[in-house]
PDB file of C-alpha atoms in Angstrom:
ATOM      1  CA  MET T  20      75.624  38.233  49.309  1.00  0.00           C
ATOM      2  CA  THR T  21      78.154  37.834  46.274  1.00  0.00           C
ATOM      3  CA  GLU T  22      81.541  39.460  46.090  1.00  0.00           C
ATOM      4  CA  ILE T  23      80.152  41.691  43.685  1.00  0.00           C
ATOM      5  CA  ASP T  24      77.165  43.011  45.681  1.00  0.00           C
ATOM      6  CA  LEU T  25      79.730  43.402  48.715  1.00  0.00           C
ATOM      7  CA  ALA T  26      81.812  45.299  46.636  1.00  0.00           C
ATOM      8  CA  LEU T  27      79.040  47.769  45.269  1.00  0.00           C
ATOM      9  CA  SER T  28      77.634  47.874  48.633  1.00  0.00           C
ATOM     10  CA  VAL T  29      81.262  49.014  50.165  1.00  0.00           C
ATOM     11  CA  ALA T  30      81.901  51.343  47.195  1.00  0.00           C
ATOM     12  CA  LEU T  31      78.554  53.155  47.866  1.00  0.00           C
ATOM     13  CA  GLY T  32      79.333  53.447  51.522  1.00  0.00           C
ATOM     14  CA  VAL T  33      82.713  55.087  50.772  1.00  0.00           C
ATOM     15  CA  ALA T  34      81.517  57.518  47.950  1.00  0.00           C
ATOM     16  CA  LEU T  35      78.707  58.900  50.152  1.00  0.00           C
ATOM     17  CA  ALA T  36      80.863  59.190  53.123  1.00  0.00           C
ATOM     18  CA  ALA T  37      83.095  61.345  50.843  1.00  0.00           C
ATOM     19  CA  ALA T  38      80.421  63.488  49.595  1.00  0.00           C
ATOM     20  CA  SER T  39      79.735  64.051  53.500  1.00  0.00           C
ATOM     21  CA  GLY T  40      82.695  65.831  53.750  1.00  0.00           C
ATOM     22  CA  PHE T  41      81.645  68.388  51.227  1.00  0.00           C
ATOM     23  CA  ARG T  42      78.347  68.961  52.898  1.00  0.00           C
ATOM     24  CA  VAL T  43      77.446  66.920  56.178  1.00  0.00           C
ATOM     25  CA  PHE T  44      73.507  66.529  55.430  1.00  0.00           C
ATOM     26  CA  VAL T  45      73.465  66.339  51.633  1.00  0.00           C
ATOM     27  CA  PRO T  46      74.616  62.703  50.680  1.00  0.00           C
ATOM     28  CA  LEU T  47      72.240  61.798  53.910  1.00  0.00           C
ATOM     29  CA  LEU T  48      69.232  63.083  52.147  1.00  0.00           C
ATOM     30  CA  VAL T  49      70.193  61.831  48.845  1.00  0.00           C
ATOM     31  CA  MET T  50      70.278  58.457  50.460  1.00  0.00           C
ATOM     32  CA  SER T  51      66.951  58.998  52.207  1.00  0.00           C
ATOM     33  CA  ALA T  52      65.421  60.422  49.080  1.00  0.00           C
ATOM     34  CA  ALA T  53      66.353  57.098  47.372  1.00  0.00           C
ATOM     35  CA  ALA T  54      65.260  55.017  50.133  1.00  0.00           C
ATOM     36  CA  ASN T  55      61.646  56.592  50.075  1.00  0.00           C
ATOM     37  CA  TRP T  56      61.173  55.757  46.568  1.00  0.00           C
ATOM     38  CA  GLY T  57      62.547  52.487  46.941  1.00  0.00           C
ATOM     39  CA  TYR T  58      65.837  52.419  44.647  1.00  0.00           C
ATOM     40  CA  VAL T  59      67.784  51.473  48.209  1.00  0.00           C
ATOM     41  CA  SER T  60      67.219  49.640  51.065  1.00  0.00           C
ATOM     42  CA  PRO T  61      69.272  50.781  53.939  1.00  0.00           C
ATOM     43  CA  GLY T  62      71.090  48.272  56.267  1.00  0.00           C
ATOM     44  CA  ALA T  63      69.796  47.030  59.344  1.00  0.00           C
ATOM     45  CA  GLY T  64      69.120  49.760  62.110  1.00  0.00           C
ATOM     46  CA  PHE T  65      68.890  52.486  59.726  1.00  0.00           C
ATOM     47  CA  ASP T  66      65.297  52.215  58.173  1.00  0.00           C
ATOM     48  CA  TRP T  67      64.712  55.267  59.585  1.00  0.00           C
ATOM     49  CA  LEU T  68      66.183  56.725  56.503  1.00  0.00           C
ATOM     50  CA  ALA T  69      63.371  55.374  54.439  1.00  0.00           C
ATOM     51  CA  THR T  70      60.568  57.207  56.209  1.00  0.00           C
ATOM     52  CA  LEU T  71      59.364  60.720  55.246  1.00  0.00           C
ATOM     53  CA  PRO T  72      59.567  62.564  58.629  1.00  0.00           C
ATOM     54  CA  ALA T  73      63.430  62.064  58.099  1.00  0.00           C
ATOM     55  CA  LEU T  74      63.520  62.859  54.338  1.00  0.00           C
ATOM     56  CA  LEU T  75      61.659  66.396  55.625  1.00  0.00           C
ATOM     57  CA  MET T  76      64.312  66.934  58.522  1.00  0.00           C
ATOM     58  CA  LEU T  77      67.406  66.025  56.517  1.00  0.00           C
ATOM     59  CA  ALA T  78      65.901  68.256  53.707  1.00  0.00           C
ATOM     60  CA  VAL T  79      65.531  71.269  56.125  1.00  0.00           C
ATOM     61  CA  ALA T  80      68.936  70.860  57.782  1.00  0.00           C
ATOM     62  CA  ALA T  81      70.790  70.423  54.198  1.00  0.00           C
ATOM     63  CA  ALA T  82      68.956  73.454  53.550  1.00  0.00           C
ATOM     64  CA  ILE T  83      70.010  75.431  56.272  1.00  0.00           C
ATOM     65  CA  GLU T  84      73.866  74.043  56.052  1.00  0.00           C
ATOM     66  CA  VAL T  85      74.035  75.280  52.243  1.00  0.00           C
ATOM     67  CA  VAL T  86      72.949  78.884  52.865  1.00  0.00           C
ATOM     68  CA  ALA T  87      75.111  79.139  56.048  1.00  0.00           C
ATOM     69  CA  PHE T  88      78.054  78.651  53.976  1.00  0.00           C
ATOM     70  CA  TYR T  89      77.196  81.704  52.031  1.00  0.00           C
ATOM     71  CA  VAL T  90      77.347  83.666  54.909  1.00  0.00           C
ATOM     72  CA  PRO T  91      81.156  85.629  54.950  1.00  0.00           C
ATOM     73  CA  ASP T  92      82.882  84.564  58.121  1.00  0.00           C
ATOM     74  CA  LEU T  93      80.445  82.275  59.256  1.00  0.00           C
ATOM     75  CA  ASP T  94      81.510  79.846  56.746  1.00  0.00           C
ATOM     76  CA  ASN T  95      84.887  79.658  58.443  1.00  0.00           C
ATOM     77  CA  LEU T  96      83.327  79.327  61.739  1.00  0.00           C
ATOM     78  CA  LEU T  97      81.432  76.348  60.044  1.00  0.00           C
ATOM     79  CA  ASP T  98      84.277  74.556  58.642  1.00  0.00           C
ATOM     80  CA  ALA T  99      85.543  74.016  62.285  1.00  0.00           C
ATOM     81  CA  LEU T 100      82.431  72.446  63.706  1.00  0.00           C
ATOM     82  CA  ALA T 101      81.990  70.659  60.760  1.00  0.00           C
ATOM     83  CA  ALA T 102      84.812  68.478  60.706  1.00  0.00           C
ATOM     84  CA  PRO T 103      83.849  66.031  63.659  1.00  0.00           C
ATOM     85  CA  ALA T 104      80.327  66.306  62.003  1.00  0.00           C
ATOM     86  CA  ALA T 105      81.423  65.099  58.810  1.00  0.00           C
ATOM     87  CA  VAL T 106      83.070  62.072  60.244  1.00  0.00           C
ATOM     88  CA  ILE T 107      80.248  61.161  62.042  1.00  0.00           C
ATOM     89  CA  ALA T 108      77.971  61.685  59.127  1.00  0.00           C
ATOM     90  CA  GLY T 109      80.413  59.435  57.016  1.00  0.00           C
ATOM     91  CA  ILE T 110      80.384  56.752  59.301  1.00  0.00           C
ATOM     92  CA  VAL T 111      76.617  57.056  59.367  1.00  0.00           C
ATOM     93  CA  VAL T 112      76.063  57.038  55.726  1.00  0.00           C
ATOM     94  CA  ALA T 113      78.640  54.473  55.037  1.00  0.00           C
ATOM     95  CA  ALA T 114      77.079  52.101  57.566  1.00  0.00           C
ATOM     96  CA  ALA T 115      73.853  52.815  56.247  1.00  0.00           C
ATOM     97  CA  ALA T 116      74.845  51.833  52.645  1.00  0.00           C
ATOM     98  CA  MET T 117      76.230  48.352  53.347  1.00  0.00           C
ATOM     99  CA  THR T 118      73.695  46.117  53.462  1.00  0.00           C
ATOM    100  CA  ASP T 119      73.770  42.236  54.102  1.00  0.00           C
ATOM    101  CA  VAL T 120      77.105  42.725  55.867  1.00  0.00           C
ATOM    102  CA  SER T 121      78.093  41.303  59.004  1.00  0.00           C
ATOM    103  CA  PRO T 122      77.877  43.886  61.783  1.00  0.00           C
ATOM    104  CA  MET T 123      81.871  43.710  62.553  1.00  0.00           C
ATOM    105  CA  LEU T 124      83.038  44.072  59.022  1.00  0.00           C
ATOM    106  CA  LYS T 125      80.256  46.911  58.292  1.00  0.00           C
ATOM    107  CA  TRP T 126      81.273  48.837  61.374  1.00  0.00           C
ATOM    108  CA  THR T 127      84.944  48.613  60.882  1.00  0.00           C
ATOM    109  CA  LEU T 128      84.637  49.563  57.046  1.00  0.00           C
ATOM    110  CA  ALA T 129      82.304  52.460  58.014  1.00  0.00           C
ATOM    111  CA  ILE T 130      84.869  53.795  60.733  1.00  0.00           C
ATOM    112  CA  ILE T 131      87.977  53.467  58.768  1.00  0.00           C
ATOM    113  CA  ALA T 132      86.867  53.766  55.222  1.00  0.00           C
ATOM    114  CA  GLY T 133      83.462  55.999  55.755  1.00  0.00           C
ATOM    115  CA  GLY T 134      85.298  58.346  58.370  1.00  0.00           C
ATOM    116  CA  GLY T 135      88.450  57.835  56.769  1.00  0.00           C
ATOM    117  CA  ALA T 136      87.149  59.417  53.246  1.00  0.00           C
ATOM    118  CA  ALA T 137      84.584  62.091  55.042  1.00  0.00           C
ATOM    119  CA  ALA T 138      87.867  63.631  56.801  1.00  0.00           C
ATOM    120  CA  MET T 139      89.696  63.599  53.675  1.00  0.00           C
ATOM    121  CA  THR T 140      87.258  65.901  51.660  1.00  0.00           C
ATOM    122  CA  GLN T 141      86.563  67.857  54.664  1.00  0.00           C
ATOM    123  CA  GLY T 142      90.126  68.951  55.330  1.00  0.00           C
ATOM    124  CA  ALA T 143      90.842  69.373  51.672  1.00  0.00           C
ATOM    125  CA  THR T 144      87.793  71.921  51.313  1.00  0.00           C
ATOM    126  CA  THR T 145      88.775  73.506  54.557  1.00  0.00           C
ATOM    127  CA  PHE T 146      92.215  74.201  53.346  1.00  0.00           C
ATOM    128  CA  VAL T 147      90.993  75.497  49.788  1.00  0.00           C
ATOM    129  CA  ARG T 148      88.335  78.032  51.960  1.00  0.00           C
ATOM    130  CA  ALA T 149      91.099  78.993  54.454  1.00  0.00           C
ATOM    131  CA  HIS T 150      93.251  80.198  51.000  1.00  0.00           C
ATOM    132  CA  SER T 151      90.353  81.756  49.576  1.00  0.00           C
ATOM    133  CA  THR T 152      89.721  84.008  52.230  1.00  0.00           C
ATOM    134  CA  MET T 153      93.554  84.831  52.769  1.00  0.00           C
ATOM    135  CA  LEU T 154      93.886  85.492  48.955  1.00  0.00           C
ATOM    136  CA  THR T 155      90.342  87.172  47.883  1.00  0.00           C
ATOM    137  CA  ALA T 156      89.308  88.482  51.605  1.00  0.00           C
ATOM    138  CA  GLY T 157      86.686  86.090  51.662  1.00  0.00           C
ATOM    139  CA  LEU T 158      85.217  87.302  48.131  1.00  0.00           C
ATOM    140  CA  GLY T 159      85.759  84.037  46.855  1.00  0.00           C
ATOM    141  CA  ASN T 160      84.371  81.723  49.314  1.00  0.00           C
ATOM    142  CA  ALA T 161      81.064  81.820  47.784  1.00  0.00           C
ATOM    143  CA  ALA T 162      82.398  79.964  44.719  1.00  0.00           C
ATOM    144  CA  VAL T 163      84.175  77.582  46.994  1.00  0.00           C
ATOM    145  CA  ALA T 164      80.686  76.882  48.785  1.00  0.00           C
ATOM    146  CA  THR T 165      79.235  76.542  45.323  1.00  0.00           C
ATOM    147  CA  GLY T 166      82.019  73.932  44.256  1.00  0.00           C
ATOM    148  CA  GLU T 167      81.398  71.935  47.313  1.00  0.00           C
ATOM    149  CA  LEU T 168      77.649  71.640  47.010  1.00  0.00           C
ATOM    150  CA  ALA T 169      77.999  70.592  43.611  1.00  0.00           C
ATOM    151  CA  GLY T 170      80.443  68.003  44.759  1.00  0.00           C
ATOM    152  CA  ALA T 171      78.514  66.517  47.562  1.00  0.00           C
ATOM    153  CA  THR T 172      75.486  66.406  45.220  1.00  0.00           C
ATOM    154  CA  VAL T 173      76.985  64.929  42.084  1.00  0.00           C
ATOM    155  CA  LEU T 174      79.146  62.558  44.079  1.00  0.00           C
ATOM    156  CA  SER T 175      75.754  61.114  45.950  1.00  0.00           C
ATOM    157  CA  ILE T 176      73.717  60.729  42.884  1.00  0.00           C
ATOM    158  CA  VAL T 177      76.803  59.214  41.006  1.00  0.00           C
ATOM    159  CA  ALA T 178      77.349  56.873  44.000  1.00  0.00           C
ATOM    160  CA  LEU T 179      73.925  55.801  43.841  1.00  0.00           C
ATOM    161  CA  ALA T 180      73.911  55.325  39.945  1.00  0.00           C
ATOM    162  CA  ALA T 181      77.559  53.940  39.576  1.00  0.00           C
ATOM    163  CA  PRO T 182      79.139  52.934  42.807  1.00  0.00           C
ATOM    164  CA  LEU T 183      82.509  51.894  41.344  1.00  0.00           C
ATOM    165  CA  ILE T 184      82.837  54.920  39.403  1.00  0.00           C
ATOM    166  CA  ALA T 185      81.838  57.093  42.159  1.00  0.00           C
ATOM    167  CA  LEU T 186      84.810  55.317  44.229  1.00  0.00           C
ATOM    168  CA  ALA T 187      86.858  55.823  41.573  1.00  0.00           C
ATOM    169  CA  LEU T 188      86.145  59.551  41.735  1.00  0.00           C
ATOM    170  CA  THR T 189      86.485  59.306  45.581  1.00  0.00           C
ATOM    171  CA  ALA T 190      90.201  57.769  44.945  1.00  0.00           C
ATOM    172  CA  LEU T 191      91.037  60.722  42.430  1.00  0.00           C
ATOM    173  CA  LEU T 192      90.103  63.168  45.369  1.00  0.00           C
ATOM    174  CA  ALA T 193      92.227  61.390  47.986  1.00  0.00           C
ATOM    175  CA  LEU T 194      95.042  61.415  45.525  1.00  0.00           C
ATOM    176  CA  ALA T 195      94.582  65.224  44.928  1.00  0.00           C
ATOM    177  CA  ALA T 196      94.075  66.208  48.664  1.00  0.00           C
ATOM    178  CA  PHE T 197      97.339  63.961  49.432  1.00  0.00           C
ATOM    179  CA  ARG T 198      99.459  66.133  46.768  1.00  0.00           C
ATOM    180  CA  LEU T 199      97.737  69.608  47.861  1.00  0.00           C
ATOM    181  CA  PHE T 200      98.550  68.869  51.555  1.00  0.00           C
ATOM    182  CA  ARG T 201     102.265  67.559  50.984  1.00  0.00           C
ATOM    183  CA  ARG T 202     102.723  70.640  48.940  1.00  0.00           C
ATOM    184  CA  ARG T 203     101.249  72.661  51.786  1.00  0.00           C
ATOM    185  CA  GLY T 204     103.750  70.626  54.248  1.00  0.00           C
ATOM    186  CA  LYS T 205     106.927  71.405  51.892  1.00  0.00           C
ATOM    187  CA  GLY T 206     106.115  75.143  51.808  1.00  0.00           C
ATOM    188  CA  GLY T 207     105.332  75.569  48.021  1.00  0.00           C
ATOM    189  CA  PRO T 208     104.333  78.773  46.254  1.00  0.00           C
ATOM    190  CA  ASP T 209     101.474  79.342  48.328  1.00  0.00           C
ATOM    191  CA  ASP T 210     104.054  80.083  51.271  1.00  0.00           C
ATOM    192  CA  THR T 211     106.132  82.266  49.445  1.00  0.00           C
ATOM    193  CA  GLY T 212     104.477  83.948  46.736  1.00  0.00           C
ATOM    194  CA  GLY T 213     106.105  81.925  44.374  1.00  0.00           C
ATOM    195  CA  ARG T 214     109.749  83.057  45.627  1.00  0.00           C
ATOM    196  CA  PRO T 215     112.305  81.121  47.109  1.00  0.00           C
ATOM    197  CA  SER T 216     112.664  81.300  50.534  1.00  0.00           C
ATOM    198  CA  PRO T 217     115.323  83.722  52.279  1.00  0.00           C
ATOM    199  CA  ARG T 218     118.449  81.707  53.745  1.00  0.00           C
TER     200      ARG T 218
END
């Protein structure tokens, strides 16, 4: 494997992992569909992704997940459950995407970069949904769910078509999430309605 092939493989895995933070099953579904159509070849041990039963199972799971996030109150509960699931899915899809990579390097990158990317996007979406629930009494959560679905789908497709571009988008998402969390940590306008805190 050349250095370029390795970079593309890692970029694909990390971008798909980041998409798992938006929706757990969508990136796996997209990769399974691509594998079934012969567009990609999953790494060793992940041949099951290229099977029709896996494609059908992931399609059903993705559909249930997508619909569930449009149910009021259930969406916030799912956010708590989705956090560990997103990290696991991110690790799995990252490892599956990294072909012809030594097992030690593959799993190290999958756990650190893949799991980290999934945790980053999941944390950001949880933060946004919590604020939407607080500010709109949950009425704006459907828009958040639609944005998450679009993010998971678009990022997954771009990852397959142009892994390096998808990796750049993932880096931008990481920067946005970092600024969002830092602003929250400093107690920005969201905490005080834009007014100075009393001393």
